[in-house]
Amino acid sequence: MQRFKETIGYFYHYLKPAWRGLLLALLLLGLGTYAQVTAPLYLGNAVAALSDYLKTVLTAPAQASLHDFYRALGFLIFFYLLSESGQTLSGLAAATVTAKATSGMRKGLFAKLQRLPLKFFDRRQDGQILSLFTSDMDNLQSAMSQAVFSIFSQGMVFIGIIVMMLRKSFTMALVTMALSPVAILLSLFIIKRARLAIQQQQAATGDLNGYINEQLAGQAVLIAEGRQQESVTDFTPYNEQVRSASQRGQFYSGLLGPLMQGLSLLNLAIVIFFGSWLALHTGMGQAAGLSLVVVFVSYSQQYFQPISQLASIYNSLQLAMTGVHRVNEVATQPEERADQGRSLPPLSKAIRFDHVDFAYQPDQPILKDINFQVAKGETLALVGPTGSGKTTIINLLSQFYDLSAGRILFDGIDLSQVDLSAIRSRIGLVLQDTVLFSKSVADNIRYGRPAASQAAVIAAAKQAQIHDFIMTLPEQYDTMLSADSGLFSAGQKQLLSIARTIITDPDVLILDEATANVDTVTEAQLNQATQAVTKDRTAIIIAHRLKTILDADQIIVLKNGAILESGTHAQLLAQKGFYADLYHDQMDLT
């Protein structure tokens, strides 16, 4: 019941802006429903008029007239046409409303994702997030266009039929409705069985999408290591879970239709029998009795249709409820702190980490009592083994995560008290894994500063030493790229990323292992570009290749989340500690 209320509230939120179209759809739906439940009365009148005409033809041919029959037949055709027109136009209006509402849902979900902190994405597979926009949104649109309007439509038909039957004959109405408790109990029993299977199906589908996304992202590794068959083998359990849950859900959902059809046929037999008995034993006229039987036979055939329809759409509605629950889980996630107009002046003195502690999980500390300072214009290098906390320091400086304890000061200003947009406008970040967007080369460079002129774009590319290569491309700066574009090598992507950062002119430049995935020739280009962009600029560099940071003003050695050593390259070599061993090991390898 809670998820049902949650779903109704979610639909209401997105249908409310389109209330005019929704009202039109419901009015047309009401008109069509009224015509649908009224038509059987005129069918009964037409049969009664035809019966009277035939009887008159046998007894008094001269007085026989088909006027009443034609009149009833005309009304019958009119109401059937009105019913079809109303339902058709209602369907068109409903389709327009649901398309706009679903568009709003997607936009709202995507906008919410843009306001979430990095930790939300770190804890979820890309495939699970993508499934919100694919299978879940498809289920919501299907439920809104079918289930929601079917509930109104079939509910109105059900109530309308009951009202018309009671007006026509209270006794026959009770007979027609006699099997209702049986139909409702059967529906509830089957629905309960289907609910768990459908929830399991959605969860299994999310896991399957996550696995597929992971395997596709690592396809090159799979092929190189010859693990394709193992990948298929590991895929089987995920696929089997989806198949099993889907089969159970479809079985129970598909069971409702035949059961309702069987009850409808049984009810029809009861109505014909009792209606005929009533017409013969209550002194009812032949025409009136025949009309009564025809009317309630028609109502009997329609009576179980709403129950059957409502039961058959349960699968769609249950998928929608599960989808709404999953989307609302995202909607209720805490967002990054909102901007409050707290600006951050340009760096003039230093950045300082003051007794900083951090843990991704409360019982698993990553950083412990980190204290250091980097002055304006200095270059700070962070080195240490994998998992020592280097990238975490960068994430905390960029305010991707909140500190567990301590402060990060920017000229003495606590960054936790400053707007995130102000902080990030002062920081330029070049990541190890670069990202290219489906835009032109120029637009990729000006991504962080969309209003930058073409001259500024070219100047940034020249400073990053990627201009000459861009000029060899078919359309030079207008060449279109994509996330998986093969036009650029790994190193050239890094140079493009550096150009993208240069154009924003940040106070602080962060390079996160920018040379980790490139060859020695490209590394030399990257080093030249790095030296150019870090000159007279505060820079923090994460590097595994120590020869790229020999000129750093300060080197901090991290191990197990704590600062082990610090100093210049010469000072650290003189200490003959961890850094010296690491440096000599790398020099021996080269």
Coordinates of C-alpha atoms in Angstrom, one line a residue:
M1 CA 0.0 0.0 0.0
Q2 CA 2.9 2.4 0.8
R3 CA 4.4 1.9 -2.6
F4 CA 1.0 2.4 -4.3
K5 CA 0.6 5.7 -2.5
E6 CA 4.2 6.6 -3.4
T7 CA 3.4 5.9 -7.1
I8 CA 0.2 7.9 -7.1
G9 CA 2.0 10.8 -5.5
Y10 CA 4.8 10.6 -8.1
F11 CA 2.4 10.5 -11.0
Y12 CA 0.3 13.4 -9.5
H13 CA 3.5 15.5 -9.2
Y14 CA 4.3 15.2 -12.9
L15 CA 0.7 15.1 -14.2
K16 CA -0.3 18.2 -12.4
P17 CA 1.4 20.7 -14.8
A18 CA -0.6 19.1 -17.7
W19 CA -3.9 19.3 -15.8
R20 CA -5.8 20.8 -18.8
G21 CA -4.8 17.9 -21.1
L22 CA -5.5 15.5 -18.3
L23 CA -9.0 17.1 -17.6
L24 CA -9.8 16.9 -21.4
A25 CA -8.7 13.2 -21.4
L26 CA -10.9 12.4 -18.4
L27 CA -13.9 14.3 -19.8
L28 CA -13.7 12.4 -23.1
L29 CA -13.2 9.2 -21.1
G30 CA -16.3 10.0 -19.1
L31 CA -18.3 10.7 -22.2
G32 CA -17.2 7.5 -23.8
T33 CA -17.9 5.5 -20.6
Y34 CA -21.4 7.0 -20.4
A35 CA -22.1 6.0 -23.9
Q36 CA -20.7 2.5 -23.4
V37 CA -22.9 1.7 -20.3
T38 CA -26.0 3.3 -21.9
A39 CA -25.9 1.5 -25.2
P40 CA -27.1 -1.9 -23.8
L41 CA -30.3 -0.2 -22.7
Y42 CA -31.1 0.7 -26.3
L43 CA -30.0 -2.7 -27.5
G44 CA -32.7 -4.1 -25.2
N45 CA -35.2 -1.5 -26.5
A46 CA -34.4 -2.5 -30.1
V47 CA -34.9 -6.2 -29.4
A48 CA -38.2 -5.4 -27.5
A49 CA -39.4 -3.2 -30.4
L50 CA -38.5 -5.9 -33.0
S51 CA -40.3 -8.5 -30.9
D52 CA -43.4 -6.3 -30.7
Y53 CA -43.2 -5.7 -34.5
L54 CA -43.1 -9.4 -35.3
K55 CA -45.9 -10.2 -32.9
T56 CA -48.0 -7.4 -34.5
V57 CA -47.2 -8.7 -38.0
L58 CA -48.8 -12.1 -37.0
T59 CA -51.9 -10.6 -35.3
A60 CA -52.6 -7.2 -37.0
P61 CA -50.4 -6.7 -40.1
A62 CA -51.9 -3.4 -40.9
Q63 CA -50.8 -1.9 -37.6
A64 CA -47.2 -3.2 -37.7
S65 CA -44.5 -0.5 -37.6
L66 CA -40.8 -0.6 -37.3
H67 CA -40.6 3.0 -36.1
D68 CA -39.7 2.1 -32.5
F69 CA -37.2 -0.4 -33.7
Y70 CA -35.4 2.1 -36.0
R71 CA -35.5 4.8 -33.2
A72 CA -33.9 2.4 -30.7
L73 CA -31.4 1.2 -33.3
G74 CA -30.5 4.8 -34.2
F75 CA -29.8 5.6 -30.5
L76 CA -27.8 2.3 -30.2
I77 CA -25.6 3.2 -33.1
F78 CA -25.2 6.7 -31.8
F79 CA -24.1 5.6 -28.4
Y80 CA -21.7 3.0 -29.8
L81 CA -20.1 5.6 -32.1
L82 CA -20.0 8.1 -29.2
S83 CA -18.3 5.5 -27.0
E84 CA -15.7 4.7 -29.6
S85 CA -15.0 8.3 -30.4
G86 CA -14.7 9.3 -26.8
Q87 CA -12.3 6.5 -25.9
T88 CA -10.2 7.1 -29.1
L89 CA -9.9 10.9 -28.5
S90 CA -9.3 10.2 -24.8
G91 CA -6.5 7.9 -25.7
L92 CA -4.9 10.6 -27.9
A93 CA -5.1 13.2 -25.2
A94 CA -3.8 10.7 -22.6
A95 CA -0.8 9.9 -24.9
T96 CA 0.1 13.5 -25.2
V97 CA -0.2 14.1 -21.4
T98 CA 1.9 11.0 -20.5
A99 CA 4.6 11.8 -23.0
K100 CA 5.0 15.3 -21.5
A101 CA 4.9 13.9 -18.0
T102 CA 7.5 11.2 -18.7
S103 CA 9.7 13.8 -20.3
G104 CA 9.4 15.8 -17.1
M105 CA 10.3 12.7 -15.1
R106 CA 13.5 12.1 -17.1
K107 CA 14.5 15.7 -16.9
G108 CA 13.8 15.8 -13.1
L109 CA 15.8 12.6 -12.6
F110 CA 18.8 13.8 -14.7
A111 CA 18.8 17.2 -12.9
K112 CA 18.8 15.4 -9.6
L113 CA 21.8 13.3 -10.6
Q114 CA 23.7 16.6 -11.4
R115 CA 23.1 17.8 -7.8
L116 CA 24.4 14.6 -6.2
P117 CA 27.9 14.3 -4.7
L118 CA 30.6 12.1 -6.2
K119 CA 30.2 9.4 -3.5
F120 CA 26.7 8.5 -4.9
F121 CA 28.2 7.5 -8.2
D122 CA 31.2 5.8 -6.6
R123 CA 28.9 3.4 -4.8
R124 CA 26.8 2.4 -7.8
Q125 CA 27.4 0.8 -11.1
D126 CA 26.8 2.8 -14.2
G127 CA 24.4 0.2 -15.5
Q128 CA 22.2 0.5 -12.4
I129 CA 21.9 4.2 -12.9
L130 CA 21.3 3.9 -16.6
S131 CA 18.5 1.3 -15.9
L132 CA 16.6 4.2 -14.2
F133 CA 16.4 6.0 -17.5
T134 CA 15.7 2.9 -19.6
S135 CA 13.7 0.1 -18.1
D136 CA 12.3 2.0 -15.1
M137 CA 11.2 5.1 -17.2
D138 CA 9.8 2.8 -19.9
N139 CA 7.7 1.0 -17.2
L140 CA 6.5 4.3 -15.7
Q141 CA 5.4 5.6 -19.1
S142 CA 3.7 2.3 -19.9
A143 CA 1.9 2.4 -16.5
M144 CA 0.9 6.0 -16.9
S145 CA -0.5 5.6 -20.4
Q146 CA -2.1 2.3 -19.7
A147 CA -2.6 1.5 -16.1
V148 CA -3.5 4.9 -14.7
F149 CA -6.0 5.7 -17.4
S150 CA -7.3 2.2 -17.4
I151 CA -8.0 2.5 -13.7
F152 CA -10.1 5.6 -14.3
S153 CA -11.7 4.1 -17.5
Q154 CA -12.5 0.7 -16.1
G155 CA -13.5 2.1 -12.7
M156 CA -16.0 4.4 -14.4
V157 CA -17.3 1.5 -16.5
F158 CA -17.7 -0.7 -13.5
I159 CA -19.5 1.9 -11.5
G160 CA -21.6 2.9 -14.5
I161 CA -22.7 -0.7 -15.2
I162 CA -23.7 -1.2 -11.6
V163 CA -25.8 2.0 -11.6
M164 CA -27.5 1.1 -14.8
M165 CA -28.2 -2.5 -13.7
L166 CA -29.7 -1.3 -10.4
R167 CA -31.9 1.1 -12.3
K168 CA -33.0 -1.6 -14.7
S169 CA -33.6 -4.4 -12.2
F170 CA -32.4 -4.7 -8.7
T171 CA -32.9 -8.5 -8.6
M172 CA -31.0 -9.1 -11.9
A173 CA -28.3 -6.7 -10.8
L174 CA -27.7 -8.8 -7.6
V175 CA -27.6 -12.0 -9.8
T176 CA -25.1 -10.4 -12.1
M177 CA -22.8 -9.3 -9.3
A178 CA -23.1 -12.6 -7.3
L179 CA -19.7 -13.9 -8.4
S180 CA -17.9 -10.6 -7.6
P181 CA -16.5 -11.7 -4.2
V182 CA -15.0 -14.8 -5.9
A183 CA -13.4 -12.7 -8.6
I184 CA -12.0 -10.2 -6.1
L185 CA -10.5 -12.9 -3.8
L186 CA -8.9 -14.7 -6.7
S187 CA -7.4 -11.5 -8.0
L188 CA -6.0 -10.5 -4.6
F189 CA -4.5 -14.0 -4.2
I190 CA -2.8 -14.0 -7.5
I191 CA -1.7 -10.3 -7.2
K192 CA 0.1 -11.1 -3.9
R193 CA 1.9 -14.0 -5.6
A194 CA 3.0 -11.7 -8.5
R195 CA 4.2 -8.8 -6.4
L196 CA 7.3 -10.5 -5.0
A197 CA 8.3 -11.9 -8.4
I198 CA 8.0 -8.5 -10.1
Q199 CA 10.1 -6.8 -7.4
Q200 CA 12.8 -9.5 -7.8
Q201 CA 12.6 -9.1 -11.6
Q202 CA 13.4 -5.4 -11.4
A203 CA 16.3 -5.9 -8.9
A204 CA 17.7 -8.7 -11.1
T205 CA 17.4 -6.5 -14.2
G206 CA 19.4 -3.7 -12.5
D207 CA 22.1 -6.2 -11.5
L208 CA 22.1 -7.6 -15.1
N209 CA 22.5 -4.1 -16.6
G210 CA 25.4 -3.4 -14.2
Y211 CA 27.2 -6.6 -15.2
I212 CA 26.7 -5.9 -18.9
N213 CA 28.0 -2.4 -18.6
E214 CA 31.0 -3.6 -16.6
Q215 CA 31.9 -6.2 -19.2
L216 CA 31.4 -3.9 -22.2
A217 CA 33.6 -1.3 -20.5
G218 CA 36.3 -3.9 -20.1
Q219 CA 35.9 -5.6 -23.5
A220 CA 39.5 -4.9 -24.6
V221 CA 40.8 -6.6 -21.4
L222 CA 38.4 -9.6 -22.0
I223 CA 39.6 -10.1 -25.5
A224 CA 43.3 -9.6 -24.6
E225 CA 43.1 -12.1 -21.8
G226 CA 40.9 -14.6 -23.7
R227 CA 38.2 -14.4 -21.1
Q228 CA 35.1 -14.2 -23.4
Q229 CA 33.8 -17.6 -22.5
E230 CA 34.2 -17.0 -18.8
S231 CA 32.4 -13.7 -19.2
V232 CA 29.5 -15.5 -20.8
T233 CA 29.5 -18.1 -18.1
D234 CA 29.4 -15.4 -15.4
F235 CA 26.6 -13.7 -17.3
T236 CA 24.4 -16.8 -17.0
P237 CA 23.4 -16.5 -13.3
Y238 CA 22.4 -12.9 -13.8
N239 CA 20.3 -13.8 -16.8
E240 CA 18.8 -16.8 -15.1
Q241 CA 17.7 -14.6 -12.2
V242 CA 15.9 -12.2 -14.6
R243 CA 14.4 -15.1 -16.5
S244 CA 13.1 -16.9 -13.4
A245 CA 11.6 -13.8 -11.7
S246 CA 10.1 -12.6 -15.1
Q247 CA 8.6 -16.0 -15.7
R248 CA 6.9 -16.2 -12.3
G249 CA 5.6 -12.6 -12.6
Q250 CA 4.3 -13.2 -16.2
F251 CA 2.7 -16.5 -15.1
Y252 CA 0.7 -15.0 -12.3
S253 CA -0.2 -11.9 -14.2
G254 CA -1.2 -14.0 -17.2
L255 CA -3.3 -16.2 -15.0
L256 CA -5.7 -13.5 -14.2
G257 CA -7.1 -13.0 -17.7
P258 CA -8.2 -16.6 -18.3
L259 CA -9.7 -16.9 -14.7
M260 CA -11.7 -13.7 -15.2
Q261 CA -12.9 -14.9 -18.6
G262 CA -14.0 -18.2 -17.1
L263 CA -15.9 -16.5 -14.4
S264 CA -17.5 -14.2 -17.0
L265 CA -18.8 -17.2 -19.0
L266 CA -20.1 -18.8 -15.8
N267 CA -21.8 -15.5 -14.8
L268 CA -23.3 -15.2 -18.3
A269 CA -24.9 -18.7 -18.0
I270 CA -26.3 -17.7 -14.6
V271 CA -27.7 -14.5 -15.9
I272 CA -29.4 -16.1 -18.9
F273 CA -30.9 -18.9 -16.8
F274 CA -32.2 -16.6 -14.0
G275 CA -33.3 -13.9 -16.4
S276 CA -35.3 -16.4 -18.5
W277 CA -36.8 -17.9 -15.3
L278 CA -37.7 -14.4 -14.1
A279 CA -39.3 -13.4 -17.4
L280 CA -41.4 -16.6 -17.5
H281 CA -42.5 -16.7 -13.8
T282 CA -43.2 -13.1 -12.9
G283 CA -45.9 -12.3 -15.5
M284 CA -43.5 -10.1 -17.4
G285 CA -44.5 -9.5 -21.0
Q286 CA -42.6 -11.3 -23.8
A287 CA -41.0 -8.2 -25.2
A288 CA -40.1 -6.9 -21.7
G289 CA -38.7 -10.2 -20.6
L290 CA -36.6 -10.6 -23.8
S291 CA -35.4 -7.0 -23.4
L292 CA -34.4 -7.7 -19.8
V293 CA -32.4 -10.8 -20.7
V294 CA -30.7 -9.1 -23.6
V295 CA -29.7 -6.0 -21.5
F296 CA -28.3 -8.1 -18.6
V297 CA -26.5 -10.5 -20.9
S298 CA -24.8 -7.5 -22.4
Y299 CA -24.0 -6.1 -18.9
S300 CA -22.9 -9.5 -17.7
Q301 CA -20.3 -9.6 -20.5
Q302 CA -19.1 -6.2 -19.7
Y303 CA -19.3 -6.5 -15.9
F304 CA -16.2 -8.7 -15.5
Q305 CA -14.3 -6.8 -18.1
P306 CA -13.2 -4.0 -15.7
I307 CA -12.1 -6.5 -13.1
S308 CA -10.2 -8.5 -15.7
Q309 CA -8.6 -5.3 -17.2
L310 CA -7.6 -4.0 -13.8
A311 CA -6.2 -7.4 -12.8
S312 CA -4.3 -7.7 -16.1
I313 CA -2.6 -4.3 -15.8
Y314 CA -1.4 -5.2 -12.3
N315 CA 1.9 -6.4 -13.8
S316 CA 2.5 -3.0 -15.4
L317 CA 1.4 -1.1 -12.3
Q318 CA 3.7 -3.3 -10.1
L319 CA 6.6 -2.6 -12.4
A320 CA 5.8 1.1 -12.2
M321 CA 5.6 1.0 -8.4
T322 CA 9.0 -0.7 -8.2
G323 CA 10.4 1.9 -10.7
V324 CA 9.0 4.8 -8.7
H325 CA 10.5 3.4 -5.5
R326 CA 13.9 3.1 -7.2
V327 CA 13.7 6.6 -8.7
N328 CA 12.5 8.0 -5.3
E329 CA 15.5 6.4 -3.7
V330 CA 17.6 8.6 -5.9
A331 CA 15.3 11.6 -5.3
T332 CA 15.8 11.4 -1.6
Q333 CA 19.6 11.2 -1.7
P334 CA 21.3 14.1 0.0
E335 CA 22.6 16.6 -2.4
E336 CA 25.7 18.7 -2.5
R337 CA 25.4 21.8 -0.4
A338 CA 23.6 24.6 -2.1
D339 CA 25.3 27.9 -2.9
Q340 CA 24.6 30.6 -0.4
G341 CA 26.5 33.5 -2.1
R342 CA 29.7 32.8 -0.2
S343 CA 32.5 33.7 -2.6
L344 CA 36.2 32.7 -2.5
P345 CA 38.8 35.4 -3.4
P346 CA 41.8 34.4 -5.5
L347 CA 44.5 32.5 -3.7
S348 CA 47.1 35.0 -2.3
K349 CA 48.9 33.0 0.5
A350 CA 48.5 29.3 0.9
I351 CA 46.3 26.2 1.1
R352 CA 46.5 24.3 4.3
F353 CA 45.2 20.9 5.5
D354 CA 44.7 21.2 9.2
H355 CA 44.4 17.8 11.1
V356 CA 42.3 16.3 8.4
D357 CA 40.7 12.8 8.9
F358 CA 38.5 11.1 6.4
A359 CA 36.8 7.7 5.9
Y360 CA 34.5 6.5 3.1
Q361 CA 33.1 4.0 5.6
P362 CA 32.9 5.0 9.3
D363 CA 35.0 2.0 10.5
Q364 CA 37.6 2.2 7.6
P365 CA 39.7 5.4 8.0
I366 CA 41.5 6.5 4.8
L367 CA 43.3 9.6 5.9
K368 CA 44.6 10.1 9.5
D369 CA 45.7 13.5 10.9
I370 CA 46.9 15.0 7.6
N371 CA 48.7 18.3 8.0
F372 CA 50.6 20.2 5.3
Q373 CA 50.6 23.6 3.5
V374 CA 51.3 24.6 0.0
A375 CA 52.0 28.3 -0.7
K376 CA 50.8 30.3 -3.6
G377 CA 52.9 29.6 -6.7
E378 CA 54.5 26.4 -5.3
T379 CA 54.3 22.9 -6.7
L380 CA 53.3 20.1 -4.3
A381 CA 53.8 16.5 -5.3
L382 CA 52.0 13.6 -3.6
V383 CA 53.6 10.2 -3.9
G384 CA 53.0 6.8 -2.3
P385 CA 51.8 3.3 -2.9
T386 CA 48.3 2.6 -4.3
G387 CA 45.6 3.1 -1.7
S388 CA 47.7 5.5 0.4
G389 CA 45.2 8.3 0.1
K390 CA 46.6 10.6 -2.7
T391 CA 43.5 10.8 -4.8
T392 CA 41.4 11.2 -1.6
I393 CA 43.3 14.4 -0.7
I394 CA 42.4 15.7 -4.2
N395 CA 38.8 14.8 -3.7
L396 CA 38.6 16.5 -0.4
L397 CA 40.3 19.7 -1.7
S398 CA 37.7 19.7 -4.6
Q399 CA 35.0 19.2 -2.0
F400 CA 33.7 16.0 -3.6
Y401 CA 33.4 14.6 -0.1
D402 CA 33.0 16.1 3.4
L403 CA 35.7 15.7 5.9
S404 CA 35.4 13.4 8.9
A405 CA 37.4 15.8 11.0
G406 CA 39.7 18.8 10.5
R407 CA 39.7 21.7 8.1
I408 CA 41.0 22.7 4.7
L409 CA 41.9 26.3 4.6
F410 CA 42.2 28.5 1.5
D411 CA 44.0 31.7 2.7
G412 CA 42.6 30.9 6.1
I413 CA 39.0 30.5 4.8
D414 CA 37.4 27.1 5.7
L415 CA 36.3 25.6 2.4
S416 CA 33.3 23.9 4.1
Q417 CA 31.9 27.4 4.6
V418 CA 32.3 28.5 0.9
D419 CA 30.0 27.8 -2.1
L420 CA 31.1 24.8 -4.1
S421 CA 30.9 26.7 -7.4
A422 CA 33.2 29.3 -6.0
I423 CA 35.7 26.6 -4.8
R424 CA 35.7 24.7 -8.1
S425 CA 36.1 27.9 -10.1
R426 CA 39.5 28.3 -8.4
I427 CA 40.6 24.7 -9.0
G428 CA 41.5 23.1 -12.3
L429 CA 41.5 19.3 -12.4
V430 CA 43.3 17.0 -14.9
L431 CA 42.4 13.4 -14.2
Q432 CA 44.2 10.3 -15.1
D433 CA 41.2 9.0 -17.1
T434 CA 40.3 11.7 -19.5
V435 CA 36.8 12.2 -20.9
L436 CA 35.9 13.5 -24.4
F437 CA 32.4 14.8 -25.0
S438 CA 30.4 14.4 -28.2
K439 CA 31.4 17.9 -29.3
S440 CA 34.0 19.5 -31.6
V441 CA 37.6 19.7 -30.5
A442 CA 37.2 23.4 -29.8
D443 CA 34.0 22.9 -27.7
N444 CA 35.8 20.2 -25.8
I445 CA 38.6 22.6 -24.9
R446 CA 36.2 25.4 -24.0
Y447 CA 34.0 23.0 -22.0
G448 CA 34.7 24.7 -18.7
R449 CA 34.4 28.2 -20.2
P450 CA 31.8 28.1 -23.0
A451 CA 32.1 31.8 -23.9
A452 CA 35.9 31.5 -24.6
S453 CA 36.9 32.9 -28.0
Q454 CA 38.5 30.8 -30.7
A455 CA 41.7 32.7 -30.2
A456 CA 41.7 31.7 -26.5
V457 CA 41.0 28.1 -27.5
I458 CA 44.0 28.0 -29.9
A459 CA 46.2 29.7 -27.3
A460 CA 45.3 27.1 -24.7
A461 CA 46.0 24.3 -27.2
K462 CA 49.4 25.7 -28.0
Q463 CA 50.3 26.0 -24.4
A464 CA 49.3 22.4 -23.9
Q465 CA 51.3 21.4 -27.0
I466 CA 48.3 19.8 -28.8
H467 CA 47.8 22.5 -31.4
D468 CA 50.0 21.0 -34.0
F469 CA 48.2 17.7 -33.9
I470 CA 44.8 19.3 -34.0
M471 CA 45.8 21.1 -37.2
T472 CA 46.4 17.7 -38.9
L473 CA 42.8 16.6 -38.2
P474 CA 40.3 16.7 -41.2
E475 CA 38.4 19.7 -39.9
Q476 CA 41.0 20.9 -37.4
Y477 CA 39.3 22.5 -34.4
D478 CA 35.8 21.8 -35.8
T479 CA 36.5 18.0 -35.9
M480 CA 33.7 16.2 -34.0
L481 CA 34.7 13.9 -31.2
S482 CA 32.9 11.4 -29.0
A483 CA 33.6 9.6 -25.7
D484 CA 35.2 6.7 -27.4
S485 CA 36.8 8.6 -30.2
G486 CA 39.9 6.9 -31.7
L487 CA 41.4 10.1 -33.2
F488 CA 43.4 10.9 -30.1
S489 CA 45.9 8.6 -28.3
A490 CA 45.9 8.4 -24.5
G491 CA 48.6 11.1 -24.2
Q492 CA 46.9 13.4 -26.7
K493 CA 43.7 13.1 -24.7
Q494 CA 45.6 14.2 -21.6
L495 CA 47.1 17.2 -23.5
L496 CA 43.6 18.1 -24.7
S497 CA 42.4 17.8 -21.0
I498 CA 45.3 20.1 -19.9
A499 CA 44.2 22.6 -22.6
R500 CA 40.6 22.4 -21.3
T501 CA 41.9 23.2 -17.8
I502 CA 44.3 26.0 -18.9
I503 CA 41.4 27.9 -20.6
T504 CA 39.6 28.2 -17.2
D505 CA 42.7 29.9 -15.7
P506 CA 42.4 28.3 -12.3
D507 CA 44.3 29.5 -9.2
V508 CA 45.2 25.9 -8.3
L509 CA 46.0 23.2 -10.8
I510 CA 45.7 19.5 -9.9
L511 CA 47.2 16.8 -12.0
D512 CA 46.1 13.3 -11.0
E513 CA 48.7 10.9 -12.5
A514 CA 48.4 12.6 -15.9
T515 CA 51.4 10.7 -17.3
A516 CA 50.5 7.2 -15.9
N517 CA 49.2 5.8 -19.1
V518 CA 51.5 7.2 -21.8
D519 CA 54.7 6.4 -23.5
T520 CA 58.0 8.1 -22.8
V521 CA 57.8 10.4 -25.8
T522 CA 54.3 11.6 -24.9
E523 CA 55.4 11.8 -21.3
A524 CA 58.1 14.3 -22.3
Q525 CA 55.4 16.4 -24.1
L526 CA 53.2 16.2 -21.1
N527 CA 56.0 17.2 -18.8
Q528 CA 56.7 20.2 -21.0
A529 CA 53.1 21.1 -21.0
T530 CA 52.8 20.6 -17.3
Q531 CA 55.9 22.8 -16.6
A532 CA 54.4 25.5 -18.8
V533 CA 51.0 25.6 -17.1
T534 CA 52.3 25.2 -13.6
K535 CA 54.8 28.1 -13.9
D536 CA 53.8 30.8 -11.4
R537 CA 50.7 28.8 -10.5
T538 CA 49.9 26.8 -7.4
A539 CA 50.0 23.1 -8.4
I540 CA 49.3 19.8 -6.8
I541 CA 50.6 16.7 -8.7
I542 CA 50.0 13.1 -8.0
A543 CA 52.7 11.0 -9.7
H544 CA 53.9 7.4 -9.7
R545 CA 56.8 8.3 -12.0
L546 CA 59.1 10.2 -9.7
K547 CA 61.3 11.7 -12.4
T548 CA 58.3 13.9 -13.3
I549 CA 58.3 15.7 -10.0
L550 CA 62.1 16.3 -9.3
D551 CA 61.6 20.0 -9.4
A552 CA 58.6 20.1 -7.1
D553 CA 58.9 22.7 -4.2
Q554 CA 57.6 20.1 -1.8
I555 CA 57.0 16.3 -2.0
I556 CA 54.8 14.5 0.5
V557 CA 55.1 10.8 0.9
L558 CA 51.9 9.0 2.0
K559 CA 51.5 5.5 3.3
N560 CA 48.4 3.9 4.8
G561 CA 46.6 7.2 5.0
A562 CA 49.3 9.1 6.9
I563 CA 52.2 11.4 6.0
L564 CA 55.4 9.3 6.2
E565 CA 57.9 11.9 4.8
S566 CA 58.0 15.3 3.4
G567 CA 60.6 17.7 1.8
T568 CA 62.2 18.5 -1.5
H569 CA 63.6 15.7 -3.7
A570 CA 67.1 16.3 -2.4
Q571 CA 66.0 16.3 1.2
L572 CA 64.1 13.1 0.8
L573 CA 67.0 11.4 -0.9
A574 CA 69.3 12.5 2.0
Q575 CA 66.9 10.9 4.5
K576 CA 67.4 7.5 2.8
G577 CA 63.9 6.5 3.7
F578 CA 60.9 5.2 1.8
Y579 CA 61.0 7.8 -0.9
A580 CA 64.7 7.2 -1.5
D581 CA 64.1 3.5 -1.9
L582 CA 61.2 4.1 -4.2
Y583 CA 63.2 6.5 -6.4
H584 CA 66.3 4.2 -6.6
D585 CA 64.0 1.3 -7.5
Q586 CA 62.5 3.3 -10.4
M587 CA 65.9 4.5 -11.6
D588 CA 67.2 0.9 -11.7
L589 CA 64.2 -0.2 -13.8
T590 CA 64.9 2.5 -16.3

